[in-house]
Every structure is written in C-alpha cells, then in structure tokens.
N, CA and C of each residue as an Amber inpcrd file, in Angstrom:
protein
   540
  11.1160000 -58.7440000  -4.5860000  11.1000000 -57.7130000  -3.5780000
  11.5580000 -56.3980000  -4.1950000  10.7200000 -55.3810000  -4.1590000
  11.0180000 -54.0950000  -4.7660000  11.5860000 -53.1160000  -3.7620000
  12.0040000 -51.9540000  -4.2650000  12.5530000 -50.8920000  -3.4320000
  11.4010000 -50.1410000  -2.7750000  11.5300000 -49.8660000  -1.4630000
  10.4770000 -49.1500000  -0.7250000  10.3660000 -47.7120000  -1.2290000
   9.1370000 -47.2110000  -1.4220000   8.9360000 -45.8930000  -2.0180000
   8.2550000 -44.9020000  -1.0810000   8.0250000 -45.2250000   0.2210000
   7.3470000 -44.2730000   1.0970000   8.3750000 -43.2820000   1.6600000
   8.1400000 -41.9580000   1.4770000   9.1110000 -40.9590000   1.9420000
   8.9990000 -40.7280000   3.4530000  10.0670000 -40.2800000   4.0360000
  10.0880000 -39.9410000   5.4560000   9.4240000 -38.5780000   5.6570000
   8.5670000 -38.4780000   6.6660000   7.8810000 -37.2140000   6.9420000
   8.8770000 -36.1370000   7.3810000   9.8980000 -36.5210000   8.1250000
  10.8990000 -35.5450000   8.5810000  11.6450000 -34.9370000   7.3920000
  11.9470000 -35.7520000   6.3810000  12.6470000 -35.2150000   5.2160000
  11.7390000 -34.2960000   4.4010000  10.4630000 -34.6530000   4.3120000
   9.5210000 -33.7950000   3.5910000   9.3680000 -32.4550000   4.3180000
   9.3140000 -32.4690000   5.6500000   9.2490000 -31.2220000   6.4160000
  10.5340000 -30.4100000   6.2510000  11.6620000 -31.0950000   6.1930000
  12.9330000 -30.3880000   5.9860000  12.9340000 -29.6790000   4.6280000
  12.3680000 -30.3260000   3.6070000  12.2660000 -29.6860000   2.2830000
  11.4050000 -28.4260000   2.3860000  10.2740000 -28.5230000   3.0760000
   9.3920000 -27.3630000   3.2210000  10.0610000 -26.2150000   3.9530000
  10.7780000 -26.5250000   5.0230000  11.4550000 -25.4790000   5.7980000
  12.5590000 -24.8300000   4.9660000  13.3470000 -25.6490000   4.2670000
  14.4370000 -25.1020000   3.4560000  13.9100000 -24.2090000   2.3330000
  12.8970000 -24.6750000   1.6180000  12.3660000 -23.8860000   0.5040000
  11.6450000 -22.6390000   1.0300000  10.8700000 -22.7680000   2.1030000
  10.1730000 -21.6110000   2.6650000  11.1330000 -20.5390000   3.1660000
  12.1610000 -20.9620000   3.8930000  13.1580000 -20.0020000   4.3770000
  13.9130000 -19.3690000   3.2130000  14.1970000 -20.1670000   2.2010000
  14.9030000 -19.6440000   1.0430000  14.0930000 -18.6050000   0.2900000
  12.8000000 -18.8430000   0.1230000  11.9480000 -17.8680000  -0.5710000
  11.8690000 -16.5780000   0.2400000  11.7550000 -16.6890000   1.5620000
  11.7040000 -15.4950000   2.4140000  12.9800000 -14.6610000   2.2490000
  14.1360000 -15.3250000   2.2690000  15.4010000 -14.5990000   2.1420000
  15.6040000 -14.0740000   0.7170000  15.0730000 -14.7650000  -0.2650000
  15.2180000 -14.3310000  -1.6530000  14.4800000 -13.0320000  -1.9230000
  13.4630000 -12.7190000  -1.1390000  12.6810000 -11.5070000  -1.3430000
  13.2950000 -10.2820000  -0.6760000  14.4230000 -10.4300000  -0.0170000
  15.1000000  -9.3100000   0.6390000  15.9000000  -8.4980000  -0.3870000
  16.2800000  -7.2660000  -0.0280000  17.0720000  -6.4270000  -0.9250000
  18.5660000  -6.6830000  -0.7920000  19.0000000  -7.2510000   0.3000000
  20.4230000  -7.4960000   0.5130000  20.8720000  -8.7060000  -0.3060000
  21.9270000  -8.5210000  -1.1030000  22.3970000  -9.6070000  -1.9530000
  22.9750000 -10.7620000  -1.1400000  23.5290000 -10.4900000   0.0360000
  24.0490000 -11.5880000   0.8490000  22.9050000 -12.4850000   1.3280000
  21.7580000 -11.8950000   1.6530000  20.5920000 -12.7150000   2.0250000
  20.0260000 -13.4500000   0.8200000  20.1060000 -12.8320000  -0.3470000
  19.6450000 -13.5040000  -1.5740000  20.4990000 -14.7390000  -1.8390000
  21.7950000 -14.6230000  -1.6100000  22.6980000 -15.7660000  -1.8160000
  22.3130000 -16.9100000  -0.8780000  22.0850000 -16.5860000   0.3810000
  21.7020000 -17.6270000   1.3420000  20.3600000 -18.2310000   0.9450000
  19.4250000 -17.3980000   0.4780000  18.1240000 -17.9050000   0.0380000
  18.2340000 -18.8500000  -1.1350000  19.0430000 -18.4800000  -2.1210000
  19.2290000 -19.3550000  -3.2880000  19.8300000 -20.6880000  -2.8640000
  20.7910000 -20.6390000  -1.9630000  21.4280000 -21.8750000  -1.5030000
  20.4290000 -22.7570000  -0.7470000  19.6030000 -22.1400000   0.1060000
  18.6100000 -22.9320000   0.8450000  17.5910000 -23.5660000  -0.0990000
  17.1130000 -22.8000000  -1.0760000  16.1540000 -23.3560000  -2.0400000
  16.7890000 -24.4950000  -2.8280000  18.0140000 -24.2930000  -3.2600000
  18.6960000 -25.3330000  -4.0300000  18.8610000 -26.6110000  -3.2110000
  19.2640000 -26.4650000  -1.9480000  19.4200000 -27.6540000  -1.1070000
  18.0770000 -28.3240000  -0.8310000  17.0150000 -27.5360000  -0.6790000
  15.6850000 -28.1120000  -0.4760000  15.2100000 -28.8870000  -1.6880000
  15.4340000 -28.3350000  -2.8760000  15.0210000 -29.0410000  -4.0970000
  15.8780000 -30.2850000  -4.3080000  17.1630000 -30.2100000  -4.0020000
  18.0210000 -31.3930000  -4.1080000  17.5400000 -32.5000000  -3.1760000
  17.1670000 -32.1100000  -1.9660000  16.6490000 -33.1000000  -1.0170000
  15.3420000 -33.6950000  -1.5290000  14.5100000 -32.8710000  -2.1610000
  13.2600000 -33.3710000  -2.7350000  13.5290000 -34.3870000  -3.8380000
  14.5320000 -34.1170000  -4.6680000  14.8940000 -35.0800000  -5.7170000
  15.3350000 -36.4060000  -5.1100000  16.1290000 -36.3390000  -4.0450000
  16.5990000 -37.5800000  -3.4220000  15.4540000 -38.3410000  -2.7750000
  14.5050000 -37.6120000  -2.1890000  13.3350000 -38.2850000  -1.6050000
  12.5090000 -38.9360000  -2.7060000  12.3260000 -38.2200000  -3.8100000
  11.5240000 -38.7550000  -4.9100000  12.2080000 -39.9480000  -5.5740000
  13.5310000 -40.0280000  -5.4690000  14.2560000 -41.1470000  -6.0570000
  14.0420000 -42.4510000  -5.3270000  13.4830000 -42.4140000  -4.1380000
  13.2080000 -43.6400000  -3.3970000  14.3790000 -44.0760000  -2.5430000
  14.2160000 -45.2230000  -1.9490000  15.2400000 -45.7530000  -1.0440000
  16.4610000 -46.2050000  -1.8370000  17.5660000 -46.2700000  -1.1300000
  18.7950000 -46.7020000  -1.7710000  18.6780000 -48.1600000  -2.1910000
  19.2940000 -48.4560000  -3.2960000  19.3150000 -49.8260000  -3.7890000
  20.7360000 -50.2110000  -4.1430000  20.8520000 -51.2290000  -4.9100000
  22.1720000 -51.6610000  -5.3450000  22.7050000 -50.7600000  -6.4300000
  23.9850000 -50.8780000  -6.7500000  24.5670000 -50.0420000  -7.8050000
  23.9200000 -50.3630000  -9.1560000  23.6520000 -49.3540000  -9.9480000
  22.9700000 -49.5870000 -11.2220000  23.9210000 -50.0750000 -12.3160000
  24.5830000 -51.1810000 -12.0600000  25.4950000 -51.7760000 -13.0310000
  24.9260000 -53.1340000 -13.4390000  24.8420000 -53.3610000 -14.7010000
  24.2790000 -54.6090000 -15.2120000  25.1660000 -55.7660000 -14.7850000
  24.5420000 -56.7650000 -14.2240000  25.2620000 -57.9610000 -13.8230000
  25.6550000 -57.9680000 -12.3570000  25.6100000 -56.8440000 -11.6790000
  25.9940000 -56.8230000 -10.2670000  24.7890000 -56.8910000  -9.3480000
  23.6500000 -56.3760000  -9.7930000  22.4510000 -56.3260000  -8.9690000
  21.2560000 -56.7250000  -9.8280000  20.2640000 -57.3260000  -9.2030000
  19.0320000 -57.6280000  -9.9230000  18.3870000 -56.3120000 -10.3680000
  17.7720000 -56.2740000 -11.5210000  17.1920000 -55.0050000 -12.0160000
  16.1650000 -54.3850000 -11.0750000  15.3800000 -55.1960000 -10.3600000
  14.3930000 -54.5970000  -9.4490000  15.0110000 -54.1440000  -8.1310000
  16.2720000 -54.4420000  -7.8830000  16.9750000 -54.0090000  -6.6660000
  17.8930000 -52.8140000  -6.9190000  18.0230000 -52.3930000  -8.1770000
  18.9490000 -51.2900000  -8.5060000  18.3980000 -49.9470000  -8.0710000
  19.2950000 -49.0470000  -7.6540000  18.9170000 -47.6700000  -7.3550000
  18.7420000 -46.9100000  -8.6650000  17.8570000 -45.9380000  -8.6510000
  17.6500000 -45.1130000  -9.8420000  18.7760000 -44.0800000  -9.9030000
  19.6370000 -44.0820000 -10.9250000  20.7550000 -43.1340000 -10.9720000
  20.3520000 -41.7370000 -11.4080000  19.1490000 -41.5570000 -11.9320000
  18.7480000 -40.2450000 -12.4520000  18.6870000 -39.1670000 -11.3670000
  18.0900000 -39.4040000 -10.1730000  18.0690000 -38.3410000  -9.1510000
  19.4680000 -37.9040000  -8.7200000  20.3860000 -38.8370000  -8.5590000
  21.7450000 -38.4690000  -8.1590000  22.4110000 -37.6280000  -9.2490000
  22.1990000 -37.9760000 -10.5100000  22.7960000 -37.1990000 -11.6000000
  22.2030000 -35.7950000 -11.6470000  20.8940000 -35.6860000 -11.4290000
  20.2660000 -34.3600000 -11.4490000  20.7410000 -33.5130000 -10.2710000
  20.9080000 -34.1180000  -9.1060000  21.3750000 -33.3730000  -7.9310000
  22.8070000 -32.8930000  -8.1360000  23.6470000 -33.7360000  -8.7150000
  25.0250000 -33.2940000  -8.9810000  25.0430000 -32.1210000  -9.9530000
  24.2030000 -32.1690000 -10.9760000  24.1160000 -31.0530000 -11.9210000
  23.6060000 -29.7970000 -11.2200000  22.6120000 -29.9440000 -10.3580000
  22.0590000 -28.7900000  -9.6480000  23.0840000 -28.1750000  -8.6980000
  23.9150000 -29.0050000  -8.0880000  24.9560000 -28.4840000  -7.1880000
  25.9440000 -27.6240000  -7.9700000  26.3210000 -28.0700000  -9.1530000
  27.2650000 -27.3040000  -9.9740000  26.6290000 -25.9840000 -10.4200000
  25.3700000 -26.0330000 -10.8370000  24.6800000 -24.8060000 -11.2630000
  24.5560000 -23.8370000 -10.0800000  24.2190000 -24.3530000  -8.9020000
  24.1040000 -23.5020000  -7.7150000  25.4400000 -22.8630000  -7.3630000
  26.5200000 -23.5980000  -7.5370000  27.8440000 -23.0320000  -7.2730000
  28.1290000 -21.8680000  -8.2180000  27.7860000 -22.0150000  -9.4870000
  27.9910000 -20.9330000 -10.4510000  27.1540000 -19.7070000 -10.1300000
  25.8900000 -19.9230000  -9.7780000  25.0100000 -18.7950000  -9.4430000
  25.5080000 -18.0920000  -8.1890000  25.9160000 -18.8700000  -7.2030000
  26.4120000 -18.2810000  -5.9550000  27.6680000 -17.4450000  -6.2140000
  28.5720000 -17.9500000  -7.0360000  29.7870000 -17.1890000  -7.3460000
  29.4430000 -15.8890000  -8.0690000  28.4720000 -15.9320000  -8.9910000
  28.0790000 -14.7340000  -9.7260000  27.4500000 -13.6970000  -8.7950000
  26.5430000 -14.1190000  -7.9290000  25.8770000 -13.1670000  -7.0300000
  26.8680000 -12.6360000  -5.9900000  27.8080000 -13.4720000  -5.5470000
  28.8440000 -12.9900000  -4.6290000  29.6910000 -11.9080000  -5.2910000
  30.0250000 -12.0970000  -6.5660000  30.7890000 -11.0810000  -7.2830000
  29.9880000  -9.7830000  -7.3960000  28.6800000  -9.8950000  -7.6730000
  27.8380000  -8.6960000  -7.7520000  27.7520000  -8.0040000  -6.4000000
  27.6220000  -8.7690000  -5.3190000  27.5260000  -8.1790000  -3.9860000
  28.8330000  -7.4750000  -3.6230000  29.9530000  -8.0850000  -3.9480000
  31.2390000  -7.4680000  -3.6340000  31.4290000  -6.1750000  -4.4300000
  31.0390000  -6.1950000  -5.7040000  31.1600000  -4.9890000  -6.5250000
  30.2320000  -3.8860000  -6.0130000  29.0400000  -4.2550000  -5.6090000
  28.1070000  -3.2760000  -5.0550000  28.6650000  -2.6900000  -3.7650000
  29.2780000  -3.5280000  -2.9490000  29.8740000  -3.0340000  -1.7030000
  31.0330000  -2.0900000  -1.9980000  31.8260000  -2.4000000  -3.0170000
  32.9310000  -1.5120000  -3.3840000  32.4230000  -0.1610000  -3.8560000
  31.3610000  -0.1550000  -4.6690000  30.8740000   1.0890000  -5.2590000
  30.0270000   1.9130000  -4.3090000  29.1660000   1.2430000  -3.5370000
  28.1830000   1.9640000  -2.7430000  28.3620000   1.8000000  -1.2320000
  29.1800000   0.8850000  -0.8000000  29.3510000   0.6690000   0.6320000
  28.2890000  -0.2240000   1.2300000  27.4110000  -0.8230000   0.4000000
  26.4000000  -1.7720000   0.8610000  26.1020000  -2.7270000  -0.2880000
  25.3360000  -3.7820000   0.0020000  25.0390000  -4.7600000  -1.0500000
  23.5430000  -4.8490000  -1.3180000  22.8410000  -3.7490000  -1.1350000
  21.3900000  -3.7720000  -1.3310000  21.0330000  -3.3670000  -2.7490000
  20.0360000  -4.0280000  -3.2840000  19.5520000  -3.7470000  -4.6270000
  18.6270000  -2.5400000  -4.5530000  18.8470000  -1.5650000  -5.4390000
  18.0320000  -0.3580000  -5.4420000  16.9700000  -0.4640000  -6.5260000
  15.9660000   0.3980000  -6.4160000  14.9080000   0.4280000  -7.4150000
  15.4620000   0.9160000  -8.7430000  14.8820000   0.4300000  -9.7950000
  15.2320000   0.8760000 -11.1300000  14.5220000   2.1990000 -11.4080000
  15.2130000   3.1500000 -12.0470000  14.6150000   4.4630000 -12.3190000
  13.4170000   4.3520000 -13.2550000  13.4880000   3.4600000 -14.2200000
  12.3670000   3.2960000 -15.1370000  11.1530000   2.7290000 -14.3910000
  11.3910000   1.8230000 -13.4530000  10.2780000   1.2960000 -12.6530000
   9.6250000   2.4050000 -11.8370000  10.4430000   3.2910000 -11.2720000
   9.8820000   4.4090000 -10.4950000   9.0530000   5.3270000 -11.3890000
   9.5430000   5.5750000 -12.6150000   8.8010000   6.4270000 -13.5360000
   7.4550000   5.7920000 -13.8780000   7.4490000   4.5260000 -14.1160000
   6.1950000   3.8320000 -14.4390000   5.2550000   3.8530000 -13.2420000
   5.8000000   3.6870000 -12.0440000   4.9520000   3.7250000 -10.8430000
   4.3540000   5.1180000 -10.6480000   5.1420000   6.1630000 -10.9120000
   4.5950000   7.5390000 -10.8160000   3.4560000   7.7450000 -11.8040000
   3.6450000   7.2750000 -13.0350000   2.5780000   7.4040000 -14.0350000
   1.3390000   6.6380000 -13.6100000   1.5370000   5.4680000 -13.0770000
   0.3910000   4.6700000 -12.6440000  -0.3280000   5.3550000 -11.4930000
   0.4270000   5.9960000 -10.5860000  -0.2060000   6.6980000  -9.4640000
  -0.9870000   7.9030000  -9.9300000  -0.5420000   8.5370000 -11.0130000
  -1.2600000   9.7010000 -11.5540000  -2.3140000   9.3000000 -12.5740000
  -2.4590000   8.0100000 -12.7980000  -3.4180000   7.4670000 -13.7640000
  -3.1710000   8.0160000 -15.1620000  -1.8960000   8.1390000 -15.5290000
  -1.5520000   8.6100000 -16.8580000  -1.3550000   7.4300000 -17.7860000
  -1.6160000   7.6830000 -19.0630000  -1.3410000   6.6640000 -20.0530000
   0.1230000   6.7580000 -20.4410000   0.5890000   5.8210000 -21.1980000
   1.9850000   5.7760000 -21.6090000   2.2110000   6.7060000 -22.7950000
   2.1230000   8.0220000 -22.5500000   2.2450000   8.9930000 -23.6460000
   3.6540000   9.5470000 -23.7670000   4.4960000   9.3460000 -22.8080000
   5.8670000   9.8700000 -22.7790000   5.8770000  11.3930000 -22.7200000
   4.7840000  12.0200000 -22.2560000   4.7200000  13.4720000 -22.1580000
   5.6260000  13.9910000 -21.0470000   5.8730000  13.1650000 -20.0120000
   6.7060000  13.6450000 -18.9180000   8.1920000  13.4960000 -19.2150000
   8.5410000  12.9690000 -20.3650000   9.9500000  12.8270000 -20.7170000
  10.5340000  14.1010000 -21.3090000   9.7090000  15.0780000 -21.6290000
  10.1910000  16.2960000 -22.2670000  11.0290000  17.0920000 -21.2720000
  12.2380000  17.3730000 -21.6380000  13.0940000  18.2050000 -20.8060000
  13.8010000  17.4510000 -19.6920000  13.5750000  16.1820000 -19.5610000
  14.2680000  15.4300000 -18.5250000  15.0830000  14.3310000 -19.1830000
  16.1150000  13.9650000 -18.5230000  16.9000000  12.8370000 -18.9850000
  17.1860000  11.9300000 -17.7950000  17.8350000  10.8380000 -18.0600000
  18.0700000   9.8480000 -17.0180000  18.9560000  10.3930000 -15.8970000
  19.9240000  11.2500000 -16.2400000  20.8170000  11.8060000 -15.2080000
  20.0470000  12.7300000 -14.2620000  19.1070000  13.5290000 -14.8200000
  18.3010000  14.4100000 -13.9750000  17.4180000  13.5990000 -13.0410000
  16.7870000  12.5710000 -13.5930000  15.9360000  11.7470000 -12.7390000
  16.7480000  10.9850000 -11.7040000  17.9490000  10.5700000 -12.0630000
  18.7940000   9.8700000 -11.0940000  19.1620000  10.7980000  -9.9430000
  19.3770000  12.0890000 -10.2530000  19.6990000  13.0450000  -9.1890000
  18.4920000  13.3050000  -8.2990000  17.2720000  13.2500000  -8.8940000
  16.0670000  13.4880000  -8.1180000  15.6080000  12.2670000  -7.3360000
  15.9900000  11.0890000  -7.7980000  15.5240000   9.8520000  -7.1690000
  16.1030000   9.7170000  -5.7750000  15.2840000   9.2140000  -4.8760000
  15.7140000   9.0240000  -3.4970000  16.2210000   7.6020000  -3.3290000
  17.3550000   7.4880000  -2.7660000  17.9340000   6.1780000  -2.4990000
  17.5950000   5.7940000  -1.0630000  16.9440000   4.6290000  -0.8750000
  16.5610000   4.2090000   0.4730000  17.7680000   3.9380000   1.3540000
  18.8930000   3.6990000   0.7500000  20.0770000   3.3610000   1.5320000
  20.9730000   4.5640000   1.7760000  20.5180000   5.7760000   1.3800000
  21.3730000   6.9490000   1.5370000  21.7170000   7.2410000   2.9910000
  20.7260000   7.0740000   3.8840000  20.9930000   7.3720000   5.2830000
  22.0510000   6.4320000   5.8280000  21.9040000   5.1340000   5.5440000
  22.9110000   4.1810000   5.9960000  24.2220000   4.4440000   5.2930000
  24.1180000   4.8010000   4.0130000  25.3030000   5.0320000   3.2050000
  26.1340000   6.1760000   3.7760000  25.4770000   7.2650000   4.1910000
  26.2380000   8.3980000   4.7100000  26.9380000   8.0430000   6.0090000
  26.3420000   7.1330000   6.7740000  26.9920000   6.6970000   8.0000000
  28.1840000   5.8010000   7.6980000  28.0810000   5.0140000   6.6360000
  29.1410000   4.0730000   6.3230000  30.3020000   4.7260000   5.5920000
  30.0990000   5.8800000   4.9800000  31.1940000   6.4930000   4.2340000
  32.3410000   6.8640000   5.1590000  32.0460000   7.1710000   6.4040000
  33.1270000   7.4850000   7.3310000  33.9970000   6.2570000   7.5700000
  33.3580000   5.0650000   7.5510000  34.1060000   3.8420000   7.7540000
  34.9620000   3.5030000   6.5340000  34.4170000   3.7290000   5.3220000
  35.1100000   3.3410000   4.1060000  35.8420000   4.5030000   3.4600000
  35.8810000   5.6400000   4.0720000  36.5070000   6.7960000   3.4630000
  35.4700000   7.5960000   2.7040000  35.6570000   8.8880000   2.5920000
  34.6360000   9.7420000   2.0060000  34.4580000   9.5340000   0.5100000
  35.4530000   9.0790000  -0.2180000  35.3290000   8.9960000  -1.6710000
  34.8840000   7.6230000  -2.1360000  35.0810000   6.5750000  -1.3690000
  34.7660000   5.2300000  -1.8340000  33.2770000   5.0410000  -2.0130000
  32.4650000   5.4780000  -1.0800000  31.0330000   5.2620000  -1.1700000
  30.3080000   6.3840000  -1.8830000  30.9530000   7.4770000  -2.1960000
  30.2740000   8.6090000  -2.8080000  30.2330000   8.4510000  -4.3130000
  29.1510000   8.9880000  -4.9130000  29.1350000   8.9920000  -6.3640000
  29.9070000  10.2110000  -6.8540000  30.0250000  10.3570000  -8.1560000
  30.8720000  11.3980000  -8.7350000  30.4090000  12.7960000  -8.3490000
  29.0920000  13.0120000  -8.3730000  28.5650000  14.3410000  -8.0580000
  28.8830000  14.7240000  -6.6130000  28.7130000  13.7860000  -5.6770000
  29.0020000  14.0650000  -4.2710000  30.4910000  14.3150000  -4.0540000
  31.3220000  13.5570000  -4.7480000  32.7650000  13.7400000  -4.5910000
  33.2140000  15.0960000  -5.1200000  32.5960000  15.5400000  -6.2360000
  32.9350000  16.8550000  -6.7700000  32.5160000  17.9580000  -5.8060000
  31.3310000  17.7870000  -5.1750000  30.8750000  18.7870000  -4.2150000
  31.8090000  18.8570000  -3.0130000  32.2800000  17.7130000  -2.5630000
  33.1920000  17.7050000  -1.4220000  34.5160000  18.3610000  -1.7930000
  34.9820000  18.1110000  -3.0290000  36.2350000  18.7120000  -3.4660000
  36.1380000  20.2330000  -3.5240000  34.9510000  20.7290000  -3.8920000
  34.7600000  22.1740000  -3.9820000  34.3980000  22.7890000  -2.6290000
  34.1650000  21.9400000  -1.6280000  33.8460000  22.4480000  -0.3020000
  32.3840000  22.7700000  -0.1060000  31.5280000  22.3350000  -1.0300000
  30.0960000  22.5750000  -0.8930000  29.4820000  21.5020000  -0.0160000
  28.4420000  21.8650000   0.6730000  27.7050000  20.8770000   1.4560000
  26.3530000  20.6660000   0.8110000  25.7980000  19.4560000   0.9410000
  24.4990000  19.1440000   0.3390000  23.3700000  19.4950000   1.2270000
C-alpha cells in the first residue's frame, strides 16, 4: 500500500490565491505592501511544496516504518529553509522601509534618475550618444526631477516636523526664509 498522491483542489486554489495576491502587492511602490507580497508568495510556494510532497506518512527513520510508508523528508526540509530565507528578506525590506520613512516620511520607491534619462532619450528617439550629458550633472537632474510623492510628502512634513522629511536644499531654503 503506497502513499496517496492526489492533491486537494482547495489547497491548490489556496496556492493560486496566495501567489496571485502576492504578485499584485509586489508590483506596488510601497515597501510595506512589497513585504506583504513577498510573504504571501513565500507562503504560497511553501504550500505548493507540501502539496507536491504528497500525503503524510510515517517518520523517515530506518527500522521504524516500511520504506513505502515513509514520508518524503525533502519537502519539509525545503520549506524550513524557505521560511528562514523569507524571514531574512522580510527583515531586510523592513529595515529599508523604516529608513525610507525616516528620511522621506514615506516608504515608497522612487524612480531612478538614470532610468528617467533613458526614458527621455527613448521618447525623443535619440541614440545613446551622451550628448545630453554636457553641462548637466546628477545633482542638477535630481533637482529637476519630479518626485511623485512630493505632494503627499509636503503634507506629511507637518506631522513629522519640517526638517525630518525635507532634503538638504529644502531645509537650507527654509532656514534662509525663502519659499519654493
């Protein structure tokens, strides 16, 4: 008598819902939603491993159970490893989100300046000649770049104090009494 290998439809649907919801949340800009997405995907894949491992059997110890009645220990070992890796990733992204909140007053990922430059070139159908780099540097482009979170950021600075969410240039302007 062998171990039954037909998976439960409810568990397979649970894997689909967990992975689908996780991918949706992973595509958001908020790091807190990314953390939840990573956790959902990890739990969905862990559940898939357990489903693929088949039904529970006897302990995989020689002499205690017949070999055809033993549970496969590999899925459980892989799931335990995945749980530890997920814990490390979650701790790292939580640290990044907290640091982003300290610096900017939000935890949203912003566009990279180099990506914006490449997108501008692509929109103008320019080749990669670096002709637009003459006379500009990264600090100038950073000052010209629009931050999608600036509107929310300006509202939140009152909550976190005027200097915590402001960058150096804005803080200097406030110190001098200039308005933007």
